[in-house]
mmCIF file with all atom_site columns, C-alpha atoms in Angstrom:
data_model
loop_
_atom_site.group_PDB
_atom_site.id
_atom_site.type_symbol
_atom_site.label_atom_id
_atom_site.label_alt_id
_atom_site.label_comp_id
_atom_site.label_asym_id
_atom_site.label_entity_id
_atom_site.label_seq_id
_atom_site.pdbx_PDB_ins_code
_atom_site.Cartn_x
_atom_site.Cartn_y
_atom_site.Cartn_z
_atom_site.occupancy
_atom_site.B_iso_or_equiv
_atom_site.pdbx_formal_charge
_atom_site.auth_seq_id
_atom_site.auth_comp_id
_atom_site.auth_asym_id
_atom_site.auth_atom_id
_atom_site.pdbx_PDB_model_num
ATOM 1   C CA . MET N 1 1   ? -8.637  4.599   38.164  1.00 44.00 ? 1   MET N CA 1
ATOM 2   C CA . ARG N 1 2   ? -6.491  6.511   35.661  1.00 49.00 ? 2   ARG N CA 1
ATOM 3   C CA . ARG N 1 3   ? -4.536  3.369   34.875  1.00 46.00 ? 3   ARG N CA 1
ATOM 4   C CA . ARG N 1 4   ? -7.735  1.471   34.031  1.00 47.00 ? 4   ARG N CA 1
ATOM 5   C CA . ALA N 1 5   ? -8.917  4.290   31.741  1.00 45.00 ? 5   ALA N CA 1
ATOM 6   C CA . LEU N 1 6   ? -5.526  4.393   30.015  1.00 41.00 ? 6   LEU N CA 1
ATOM 7   C CA . LEU N 1 7   ? -5.538  0.628   29.498  1.00 42.00 ? 7   LEU N CA 1
ATOM 8   C CA . SER N 1 8   ? -9.054  0.804   28.046  1.00 43.00 ? 8   SER N CA 1
ATOM 9   C CA . LEU N 1 9   ? -7.983  3.561   25.682  1.00 42.00 ? 9   LEU N CA 1
ATOM 10  C CA . LEU N 1 10  ? -4.921  1.606   24.541  1.00 42.00 ? 10  LEU N CA 1
ATOM 11  C CA . ALA N 1 11  ? -6.958  -1.565  24.028  1.00 43.00 ? 11  ALA N CA 1
ATOM 12  C CA . GLY N 1 12  ? -9.470  0.365   21.922  1.00 44.00 ? 12  GLY N CA 1
ATOM 13  C CA . ALA N 1 13  ? -6.676  1.850   19.829  1.00 41.00 ? 13  ALA N CA 1
ATOM 14  C CA . GLY N 1 14  ? -5.242  -1.626  19.273  1.00 44.00 ? 14  GLY N CA 1
ATOM 15  C CA . VAL N 1 15  ? -8.585  -2.973  18.069  1.00 38.00 ? 15  VAL N CA 1
ATOM 16  C CA . ALA N 1 16  ? -9.032  0.026   15.768  1.00 38.00 ? 16  ALA N CA 1
ATOM 17  C CA . GLY N 1 17  ? -5.518  -0.448  14.393  1.00 41.00 ? 17  GLY N CA 1
ATOM 18  C CA . PHE N 1 18  ? -6.125  -4.131  13.700  1.00 43.00 ? 18  PHE N CA 1
ATOM 19  C CA . ALA N 1 19  ? -9.417  -3.306  11.978  1.00 42.00 ? 19  ALA N CA 1
ATOM 20  C CA . GLY N 1 20  ? -7.441  -0.952  9.718   1.00 47.00 ? 20  GLY N CA 1
ATOM 21  C CA . CYS N 1 21  ? -5.222  -3.849  8.685   1.00 56.00 ? 21  CYS N CA 1
ATOM 22  C CA . LEU N 1 22  ? -8.294  -5.851  7.767   1.00 45.00 ? 22  LEU N CA 1
ATOM 23  C CA . GLY N 1 23  ? -9.517  -2.909  5.739   1.00 42.00 ? 23  GLY N CA 1
ATOM 24  C CA . ASP N 1 24  ? -13.207 -2.262  6.125   1.00 38.00 ? 24  ASP N CA 1
ATOM 25  C CA . GLY N 1 25  ? -12.923 0.208   3.253   1.00 37.00 ? 25  GLY N CA 1
ATOM 26  C CA . THR N 1 26  ? -13.841 3.339   5.170   1.00 34.00 ? 26  THR N CA 1
ATOM 27  C CA . ALA N 1 27  ? -11.895 6.555   4.849   1.00 35.00 ? 27  ALA N CA 1
ATOM 28  C CA . SER N 1 28  ? -12.265 10.153  5.838   1.00 33.00 ? 28  SER N CA 1
ATOM 29  C CA . PRO N 1 29  ? -14.773 11.916  3.591   1.00 29.00 ? 29  PRO N CA 1
ATOM 30  C CA . GLU N 1 30  ? -12.499 14.861  2.908   1.00 30.00 ? 30  GLU N CA 1
ATOM 31  C CA . THR N 1 31  ? -9.918  12.673  1.153   1.00 31.00 ? 31  THR N CA 1
ATOM 32  C CA . THR N 1 32  ? -11.969 10.089  -0.740  1.00 33.00 ? 32  THR N CA 1
ATOM 33  C CA . GLU N 1 33  ? -15.307 9.447   -2.332  1.00 29.00 ? 33  GLU N CA 1
ATOM 34  C CA . ALA N 1 34  ? -16.777 5.985   -1.796  1.00 30.00 ? 34  ALA N CA 1
ATOM 35  C CA . THR N 1 35  ? -18.149 4.228   -4.854  1.00 31.00 ? 35  THR N CA 1
ATOM 36  C CA . ALA N 1 36  ? -20.015 0.962   -5.175  1.00 30.00 ? 36  ALA N CA 1
ATOM 37  C CA . GLY N 1 37  ? -18.078 -2.200  -4.357  1.00 34.00 ? 37  GLY N CA 1
ATOM 38  C CA . ALA N 1 38  ? -18.564 -5.696  -3.054  1.00 34.00 ? 38  ALA N CA 1
ATOM 39  C CA . ALA N 1 39  ? -20.298 -6.138  0.291   1.00 30.00 ? 39  ALA N CA 1
ATOM 40  C CA . ASP N 1 40  ? -17.050 -6.853  2.119   1.00 36.00 ? 40  ASP N CA 1
ATOM 41  C CA . GLU N 1 41  ? -14.940 -4.212  0.384   1.00 42.00 ? 41  GLU N CA 1
ATOM 42  C CA . SER N 1 42  ? -15.381 -0.741  -0.986  1.00 40.00 ? 42  SER N CA 1
ATOM 43  C CA . THR N 1 43  ? -13.508 1.028   -3.713  1.00 40.00 ? 43  THR N CA 1
ATOM 44  C CA . GLU N 1 44  ? -12.289 4.528   -3.127  1.00 44.00 ? 44  GLU N CA 1
ATOM 45  C CA . THR N 1 45  ? -11.313 7.070   -5.744  1.00 41.00 ? 45  THR N CA 1
ATOM 46  C CA . ALA N 1 46  ? -9.221  10.050  -4.906  1.00 39.00 ? 46  ALA N CA 1
ATOM 47  C CA . SER N 1 47  ? -11.013 13.354  -5.145  1.00 34.00 ? 47  SER N CA 1
ATOM 48  C CA . ALA N 1 48  ? -9.401  16.424  -6.662  1.00 32.00 ? 48  ALA N CA 1
ATOM 49  C CA . THR N 1 49  ? -8.706  17.658  -3.144  1.00 32.00 ? 49  THR N CA 1
ATOM 50  C CA . ALA N 1 50  ? -6.854  14.470  -2.242  1.00 40.00 ? 50  ALA N CA 1
ATOM 51  C CA . SER N 1 51  ? -4.728  14.675  -5.393  1.00 40.00 ? 51  SER N CA 1
ATOM 52  C CA . SER N 1 52  ? -3.651  18.234  -4.768  1.00 38.00 ? 52  SER N CA 1
ATOM 53  C CA . GLU N 1 53  ? -3.073  17.671  -1.044  1.00 48.00 ? 53  GLU N CA 1
ATOM 54  C CA . ALA N 1 54  ? -1.467  14.242  -1.172  1.00 56.00 ? 54  ALA N CA 1
ATOM 55  C CA . GLY N 1 55  ? 1.525   15.395  0.812   1.00 70.00 ? 55  GLY N CA 1
ATOM 56  C CA . ASP N 1 56  ? 5.154   15.608  -0.119  1.00 88.00 ? 56  ASP N CA 1
ATOM 57  C CA . LEU N 1 57  ? 5.084   13.648  -3.367  1.00 95.00 ? 57  LEU N CA 1
ATOM 58  C CA . PRO N 1 58  ? 7.104   12.575  -5.161  1.00 97.00 ? 58  PRO N CA 1
ATOM 59  C CA . LEU N 1 59  ? 9.139   10.777  -2.514  1.00 97.00 ? 59  LEU N CA 1
ATOM 60  C CA . VAL N 1 60  ? 12.251  8.666   -2.840  1.00 97.00 ? 60  VAL N CA 1
ATOM 61  C CA . VAL N 1 61  ? 12.192  5.370   -0.942  1.00 97.00 ? 61  VAL N CA 1
ATOM 62  C CA . ASP N 1 62  ? 14.987  2.866   -0.342  1.00 98.00 ? 62  ASP N CA 1
ATOM 63  C CA . THR N 1 63  ? 14.558  -0.382  -2.252  1.00 98.00 ? 63  THR N CA 1
ATOM 64  C CA . VAL N 1 64  ? 15.347  -3.921  -1.175  1.00 97.00 ? 64  VAL N CA 1
ATOM 65  C CA . ASP N 1 65  ? 17.542  -6.433  -2.972  1.00 97.00 ? 65  ASP N CA 1
ATOM 66  C CA . ALA N 1 66  ? 14.921  -9.124  -3.553  1.00 97.00 ? 66  ALA N CA 1
ATOM 67  C CA . ARG N 1 67  ? 13.336  -11.013 -6.433  1.00 95.00 ? 67  ARG N CA 1
ATOM 68  C CA . GLY N 1 68  ? 12.395  -8.439  -9.122  1.00 96.00 ? 68  GLY N CA 1
ATOM 69  C CA . SER N 1 69  ? 13.936  -5.627  -7.065  1.00 98.00 ? 69  SER N CA 1
ATOM 70  C CA . SER N 1 70  ? 17.438  -4.315  -6.497  1.00 97.00 ? 70  SER N CA 1
ATOM 71  C CA . ALA N 1 71  ? 18.954  -2.342  -3.645  1.00 97.00 ? 71  ALA N CA 1
ATOM 72  C CA . GLY N 1 72  ? 18.922  1.394   -4.241  1.00 98.00 ? 72  GLY N CA 1
ATOM 73  C CA . GLU N 1 73  ? 16.138  3.950   -4.424  1.00 98.00 ? 73  GLU N CA 1
ATOM 74  C CA . VAL N 1 74  ? 12.859  4.438   -6.250  1.00 98.00 ? 74  VAL N CA 1
ATOM 75  C CA . ARG N 1 75  ? 10.864  7.592   -6.908  1.00 98.00 ? 75  ARG N CA 1
ATOM 76  C CA . ILE N 1 76  ? 7.160   7.351   -6.083  1.00 98.00 ? 76  ILE N CA 1
ATOM 77  C CA . PRO N 1 77  ? 5.272   7.994   -8.235  1.00 98.00 ? 77  PRO N CA 1
ATOM 78  C CA . ALA N 1 78  ? 7.547   7.053   -11.135 1.00 97.00 ? 78  ALA N CA 1
ATOM 79  C CA . GLU N 1 79  ? 8.255   9.998   -13.385 1.00 97.00 ? 79  GLU N CA 1
ATOM 80  C CA . GLY N 1 80  ? 6.185   10.011  -16.578 1.00 97.00 ? 80  GLY N CA 1
ATOM 81  C CA . THR N 1 81  ? 4.776   6.515   -15.961 1.00 97.00 ? 81  THR N CA 1
ATOM 82  C CA . PRO N 1 82  ? 1.541   5.329   -14.368 1.00 98.00 ? 82  PRO N CA 1
ATOM 83  C CA . THR N 1 83  ? 2.368   3.774   -11.003 1.00 98.00 ? 83  THR N CA 1
ATOM 84  C CA . VAL N 1 84  ? 0.666   1.212   -8.772  1.00 98.00 ? 84  VAL N CA 1
ATOM 85  C CA . LEU N 1 85  ? 1.740   1.620   -5.152  1.00 98.00 ? 85  LEU N CA 1
ATOM 86  C CA . ASP N 1 86  ? 1.004   -1.190  -2.698  1.00 98.00 ? 86  ASP N CA 1
ATOM 87  C CA . LEU N 1 87  ? 1.594   -0.451  0.989   1.00 98.00 ? 87  LEU N CA 1
ATOM 88  C CA . PHE N 1 88  ? 1.925   -3.716  2.912   1.00 98.00 ? 88  PHE N CA 1
ATOM 89  C CA . ALA N 1 89  ? 3.331   -5.383  6.021   1.00 98.00 ? 89  ALA N CA 1
ATOM 90  C CA . THR N 1 90  ? 4.602   -8.918  6.505   1.00 97.00 ? 90  THR N CA 1
ATOM 91  C CA . TRP N 1 91  ? 2.271   -9.425  9.502   1.00 97.00 ? 91  TRP N CA 1
ATOM 92  C CA . CYS N 1 92  ? -0.865  -8.355  7.579   1.00 97.00 ? 92  CYS N CA 1
ATOM 93  C CA . ALA N 1 93  ? -2.983  -11.290 6.340   1.00 97.00 ? 93  ALA N CA 1
ATOM 94  C CA . PRO N 1 94  ? -4.975  -9.227  3.762   1.00 98.00 ? 94  PRO N CA 1
ATOM 95  C CA . CYS N 1 95  ? -1.632  -8.051  2.347   1.00 98.00 ? 95  CYS N CA 1
ATOM 96  C CA . VAL N 1 96  ? -0.827  -11.683 1.518   1.00 98.00 ? 96  VAL N CA 1
ATOM 97  C CA . ALA N 1 97  ? -4.156  -12.071 -0.275  1.00 97.00 ? 97  ALA N CA 1
ATOM 98  C CA . GLN N 1 98  ? -3.584  -8.800  -2.192  1.00 98.00 ? 98  GLN N CA 1
ATOM 99  C CA . MET N 1 99  ? -0.382  -10.204 -3.691  1.00 98.00 ? 99  MET N CA 1
ATOM 100 C CA . GLU N 1 100 ? -2.360  -12.549 -5.967  1.00 97.00 ? 100 GLU N CA 1
ATOM 101 C CA . SER N 1 101 ? -4.087  -9.752  -7.875  1.00 97.00 ? 101 SER N CA 1
ATOM 102 C CA . LEU N 1 102 ? -0.930  -7.632  -7.881  1.00 98.00 ? 102 LEU N CA 1
ATOM 103 C CA . ARG N 1 103 ? 1.006   -10.510 -9.499  1.00 98.00 ? 103 ARG N CA 1
ATOM 104 C CA . ALA N 1 104 ? -1.672  -10.992 -12.164 1.00 98.00 ? 104 ALA N CA 1
ATOM 105 C CA . LEU N 1 105 ? -1.817  -7.288  -12.993 1.00 98.00 ? 105 LEU N CA 1
ATOM 106 C CA . HIS N 1 106 ? 1.966   -6.927  -12.957 1.00 98.00 ? 106 HIS N CA 1
ATOM 107 C CA . ASP N 1 107 ? 2.145   -9.757  -15.510 1.00 97.00 ? 107 ASP N CA 1
ATOM 108 C CA . GLU N 1 108 ? -0.477  -7.977  -17.619 1.00 97.00 ? 108 GLU N CA 1
ATOM 109 C CA . PHE N 1 109 ? 0.594   -4.304  -17.294 1.00 98.00 ? 109 PHE N CA 1
ATOM 110 C CA . GLY N 1 110 ? 4.180   -4.446  -15.978 1.00 96.00 ? 110 GLY N CA 1
ATOM 111 C CA . ASP N 1 111 ? 5.698   -3.186  -19.235 1.00 96.00 ? 111 ASP N CA 1
ATOM 112 C CA . ASP N 1 112 ? 3.570   -0.020  -19.201 1.00 97.00 ? 112 ASP N CA 1
ATOM 113 C CA . VAL N 1 113 ? 2.957   0.616   -15.498 1.00 98.00 ? 113 VAL N CA 1
ATOM 114 C CA . ALA N 1 114 ? 5.461   0.802   -12.622 1.00 98.00 ? 114 ALA N CA 1
ATOM 115 C CA . PHE N 1 115 ? 4.590   -1.477  -9.697  1.00 98.00 ? 115 PHE N CA 1
ATOM 116 C CA . VAL N 1 116 ? 6.082   -0.725  -6.276  1.00 98.00 ? 116 VAL N CA 1
ATOM 117 C CA . SER N 1 117 ? 5.278   -2.415  -2.970  1.00 98.00 ? 117 SER N CA 1
ATOM 118 C CA . VAL N 1 118 ? 6.511   -0.698  0.193   1.00 98.00 ? 118 VAL N CA 1
ATOM 119 C CA . THR N 1 119 ? 6.579   -1.788  3.821   1.00 98.00 ? 119 THR N CA 1
ATOM 120 C CA . ASN N 1 120 ? 6.997   0.618   6.704   1.00 97.00 ? 120 ASN N CA 1
ATOM 121 C CA . GLU N 1 121 ? 8.011   -2.078  9.190   1.00 97.00 ? 121 GLU N CA 1
ATOM 122 C CA . ARG N 1 122 ? 10.931  -1.208  11.430  1.00 96.00 ? 122 ARG N CA 1
ATOM 123 C CA . LEU N 1 123 ? 13.777  -3.667  11.595  1.00 96.00 ? 123 LEU N CA 1
ATOM 124 C CA . GLY N 1 124 ? 14.712  -5.097  14.982  1.00 94.00 ? 124 GLY N CA 1
ATOM 125 C CA . GLY N 1 125 ? 12.695  -6.844  17.644  1.00 91.00 ? 125 GLY N CA 1
ATOM 126 C CA . GLY N 1 126 ? 12.881  -10.054 15.648  1.00 93.00 ? 126 GLY N CA 1
ATOM 127 C CA . LEU N 1 127 ? 12.312  -8.604  12.148  1.00 96.00 ? 127 LEU N CA 1
ATOM 128 C CA . THR N 1 128 ? 15.252  -8.500  9.744   1.00 97.00 ? 128 THR N CA 1
ATOM 129 C CA . MET N 1 129 ? 15.671  -7.452  6.125   1.00 97.00 ? 129 MET N CA 1
ATOM 130 C CA . ASP N 1 130 ? 16.037  -11.172 5.345   1.00 97.00 ? 130 ASP N CA 1
ATOM 131 C CA . ASP N 1 131 ? 12.545  -11.704 6.808   1.00 97.00 ? 131 ASP N CA 1
ATOM 132 C CA . ILE N 1 132 ? 11.144  -9.120  4.367   1.00 98.00 ? 132 ILE N CA 1
ATOM 133 C CA . ARG N 1 133 ? 13.030  -10.772 1.469   1.00 97.00 ? 133 ARG N CA 1
ATOM 134 C CA . ASP N 1 134 ? 11.754  -14.213 2.519   1.00 97.00 ? 134 ASP N CA 1
ATOM 135 C CA . TRP N 1 135 ? 8.135   -12.933 2.730   1.00 98.00 ? 135 TRP N CA 1
ATOM 136 C CA . TRP N 1 136 ? 8.530   -11.349 -0.708  1.00 98.00 ? 136 TRP N CA 1
ATOM 137 C CA . ALA N 1 137 ? 9.847   -14.590 -2.229  1.00 97.00 ? 137 ALA N CA 1
ATOM 138 C CA . GLU N 1 138 ? 7.247   -16.740 -0.465  1.00 98.00 ? 138 GLU N CA 1
ATOM 139 C CA . HIS N 1 139 ? 4.440   -14.636 -1.958  1.00 98.00 ? 139 HIS N CA 1
ATOM 140 C CA . ASP N 1 140 ? 6.001   -14.471 -5.442  1.00 97.00 ? 140 ASP N CA 1
ATOM 141 C CA . GLY N 1 141 ? 6.707   -10.753 -5.548  1.00 97.00 ? 141 GLY N CA 1
ATOM 142 C CA . ASN N 1 142 ? 8.560   -9.916  -8.752  1.00 97.00 ? 142 ASN N CA 1
ATOM 143 C CA . TRP N 1 143 ? 8.657   -6.112  -8.914  1.00 98.00 ? 143 TRP N CA 1
ATOM 144 C CA . THR N 1 144 ? 10.240  -3.307  -6.915  1.00 98.00 ? 144 THR N CA 1
ATOM 145 C CA . VAL N 1 145 ? 9.912   -3.626  -3.155  1.00 98.00 ? 145 VAL N CA 1
ATOM 146 C CA . GLY N 1 146 ? 10.748  -0.688  -0.914  1.00 98.00 ? 146 GLY N CA 1
ATOM 147 C CA . HIS N 1 147 ? 11.330  -0.001  2.767   1.00 98.00 ? 147 HIS N CA 1
ATOM 148 C CA . ASP N 1 148 ? 10.059  3.182   4.439   1.00 98.00 ? 148 ASP N CA 1
ATOM 149 C CA . PRO N 1 149 ? 10.483  2.707   8.219   1.00 97.00 ? 149 PRO N CA 1
ATOM 150 C CA . ASP N 1 150 ? 9.624   6.356   8.956   1.00 96.00 ? 150 ASP N CA 1
ATOM 151 C CA . SER N 1 151 ? 6.225   5.998   7.198   1.00 96.00 ? 151 SER N CA 1
ATOM 152 C CA . ASP N 1 152 ? 6.825   9.112   5.083   1.00 97.00 ? 152 ASP N CA 1
ATOM 153 C CA . LEU N 1 153 ? 5.050   7.520   2.135   1.00 97.00 ? 153 LEU N CA 1
ATOM 154 C CA . MET N 1 154 ? 2.046   6.440   4.205   1.00 97.00 ? 154 MET N CA 1
ATOM 155 C CA . ARG N 1 155 ? 1.647   10.010  5.441   1.00 96.00 ? 155 ARG N CA 1
ATOM 156 C CA . ALA N 1 156 ? 2.098   11.479  1.964   1.00 97.00 ? 156 ALA N CA 1
ATOM 157 C CA . VAL N 1 157 ? -0.734  9.383   0.496   1.00 97.00 ? 157 VAL N CA 1
ATOM 158 C CA . ARG N 1 158 ? -2.777  9.551   3.721   1.00 96.00 ? 158 ARG N CA 1
ATOM 159 C CA . ALA N 1 159 ? -2.911  5.786   4.096   1.00 97.00 ? 159 ALA N CA 1
ATOM 160 C CA . ASN N 1 160 ? -5.153  4.777   6.970   1.00 94.00 ? 160 ASN N CA 1
ATOM 161 C CA . GLY N 1 161 ? -4.750  1.010   6.997   1.00 96.00 ? 161 GLY N CA 1
ATOM 162 C CA . LEU N 1 162 ? -3.070  -1.908  5.260   1.00 98.00 ? 162 LEU N CA 1
ATOM 163 C CA . PRO N 1 163 ? -3.054  -3.023  2.586   1.00 98.00 ? 163 PRO N CA 1
ATOM 164 C CA . TYR N 1 164 ? -3.396  0.374   0.959   1.00 98.00 ? 164 TYR N CA 1
ATOM 165 C CA . LEU N 1 165 ? -3.270  0.797   -2.805  1.00 98.00 ? 165 LEU N CA 1
ATOM 166 C CA . VAL N 1 166 ? -2.682  3.962   -4.775  1.00 98.00 ? 166 VAL N CA 1
ATOM 167 C CA . VAL N 1 167 ? -2.808  4.254   -8.562  1.00 98.00 ? 167 VAL N CA 1
ATOM 168 C CA . PHE N 1 168 ? -1.068  7.310   -9.999  1.00 98.00 ? 168 PHE N CA 1
ATOM 169 C CA . ASP N 1 169 ? -1.490  8.535   -13.564 1.00 98.00 ? 169 ASP N CA 1
ATOM 170 C CA . ALA N 1 170 ? 1.527   9.342   -15.764 1.00 98.00 ? 170 ALA N CA 1
ATOM 171 C CA . ASP N 1 171 ? 1.484   12.943  -14.495 1.00 97.00 ? 171 ASP N CA 1
ATOM 172 C CA . GLY N 1 172 ? 1.908   11.749  -10.895 1.00 97.00 ? 172 GLY N CA 1
ATOM 173 C CA . SER N 1 173 ? -1.635  12.605  -9.775  1.00 97.00 ? 173 SER N CA 1
ATOM 174 C CA . ILE N 1 174 ? -3.530  10.174  -7.591  1.00 97.00 ? 174 ILE N CA 1
ATOM 175 C CA . ALA N 1 175 ? -6.228  8.557   -9.713  1.00 98.00 ? 175 ALA N CA 1
ATOM 176 C CA . TRP N 1 176 ? -7.488  5.889   -7.282  1.00 98.00 ? 176 TRP N CA 1
ATOM 177 C CA . THR N 1 177 ? -6.950  4.710   -3.711  1.00 98.00 ? 177 THR N CA 1
ATOM 178 C CA . HIS N 1 178 ? -8.196  1.726   -1.781  1.00 98.00 ? 178 HIS N CA 1
ATOM 179 C CA . ARG N 1 179 ? -7.810  0.642   1.821   1.00 98.00 ? 179 ARG N CA 1
ATOM 180 C CA . GLY N 1 180 ? -8.151  -3.034  2.529   1.00 98.00 ? 180 GLY N CA 1
ATOM 181 C CA . LEU N 1 181 ? -8.226  -5.969  0.176   1.00 98.00 ? 181 LEU N CA 1
ATOM 182 C CA . ALA N 1 182 ? -9.147  -4.766  -3.325  1.00 98.00 ? 182 ALA N CA 1
ATOM 183 C CA . SER N 1 183 ? -10.635 -7.116  -5.874  1.00 97.00 ? 183 SER N CA 1
ATOM 184 C CA . GLU N 1 184 ? -8.586  -7.820  -8.968  1.00 97.00 ? 184 GLU N CA 1
ATOM 185 C CA . GLU N 1 185 ? -11.466 -6.487  -11.060 1.00 98.00 ? 185 GLU N CA 1
ATOM 186 C CA . ASN N 1 186 ? -11.513 -3.097  -9.294  1.00 97.00 ? 186 ASN N CA 1
ATOM 187 C CA . LEU N 1 187 ? -7.736  -2.763  -9.331  1.00 98.00 ? 187 LEU N CA 1
ATOM 188 C CA . ARG N 1 188 ? -7.630  -3.719  -13.029 1.00 98.00 ? 188 ARG N CA 1
ATOM 189 C CA . ALA N 1 189 ? -10.220 -1.037  -13.847 1.00 98.00 ? 189 ALA N CA 1
ATOM 190 C CA . ALA N 1 190 ? -8.144  1.574   -11.990 1.00 98.00 ? 190 ALA N CA 1
ATOM 191 C CA . VAL N 1 191 ? -4.968  0.534   -13.817 1.00 98.00 ? 191 VAL N CA 1
ATOM 192 C CA . GLU N 1 192 ? -6.712  0.482   -17.206 1.00 98.00 ? 192 GLU N CA 1
ATOM 193 C CA . ASP N 1 193 ? -7.878  4.065   -16.585 1.00 97.00 ? 193 ASP N CA 1
ATOM 194 C CA . VAL N 1 194 ? -4.260  5.296   -16.381 1.00 98.00 ? 194 VAL N CA 1
ATOM 195 C CA . ALA N 1 195 ? -2.388  2.824   -18.629 1.00 95.00 ? 195 ALA N CA 1
#
């Protein structure tokens, strides 16, 4: 009987985890305030509490030698520059869709705003750094891409699903967050507020 209960619990956790990838736009009320959005997505803005308790920011993350990115390290948020942080995974279908609006906004704001996409996927078990580079190239990424296999960055910004976007102002405070697929219009408005 215990085994059946454990299997049910694990199955439920798996479904909840997958739903987080799809991004239904919900978040814990103590870290975000929901504002109006499209029926299938909601926009979230960071409250003052979330900004002051965002974790151990700034963080330094390893970067990947890929198109628009070079091997090394990047500070998140960038010092003295508004920053758009995109947390993604190569297995996440909404993360692929999010790349379209990120590319458009990078083309528009890339000279004034730092763009960084970071995956927390662990290498091994069939996933290599070349797989991440290939995914990046296939989806036309052309800005800094980072690798954070210990999920330090996800914890620091309290990400609760993928894709997860964070817009930081030039002072490094969180100005806007969004879990799930964000519309280009909503992301643009968040970037314009800090640019």
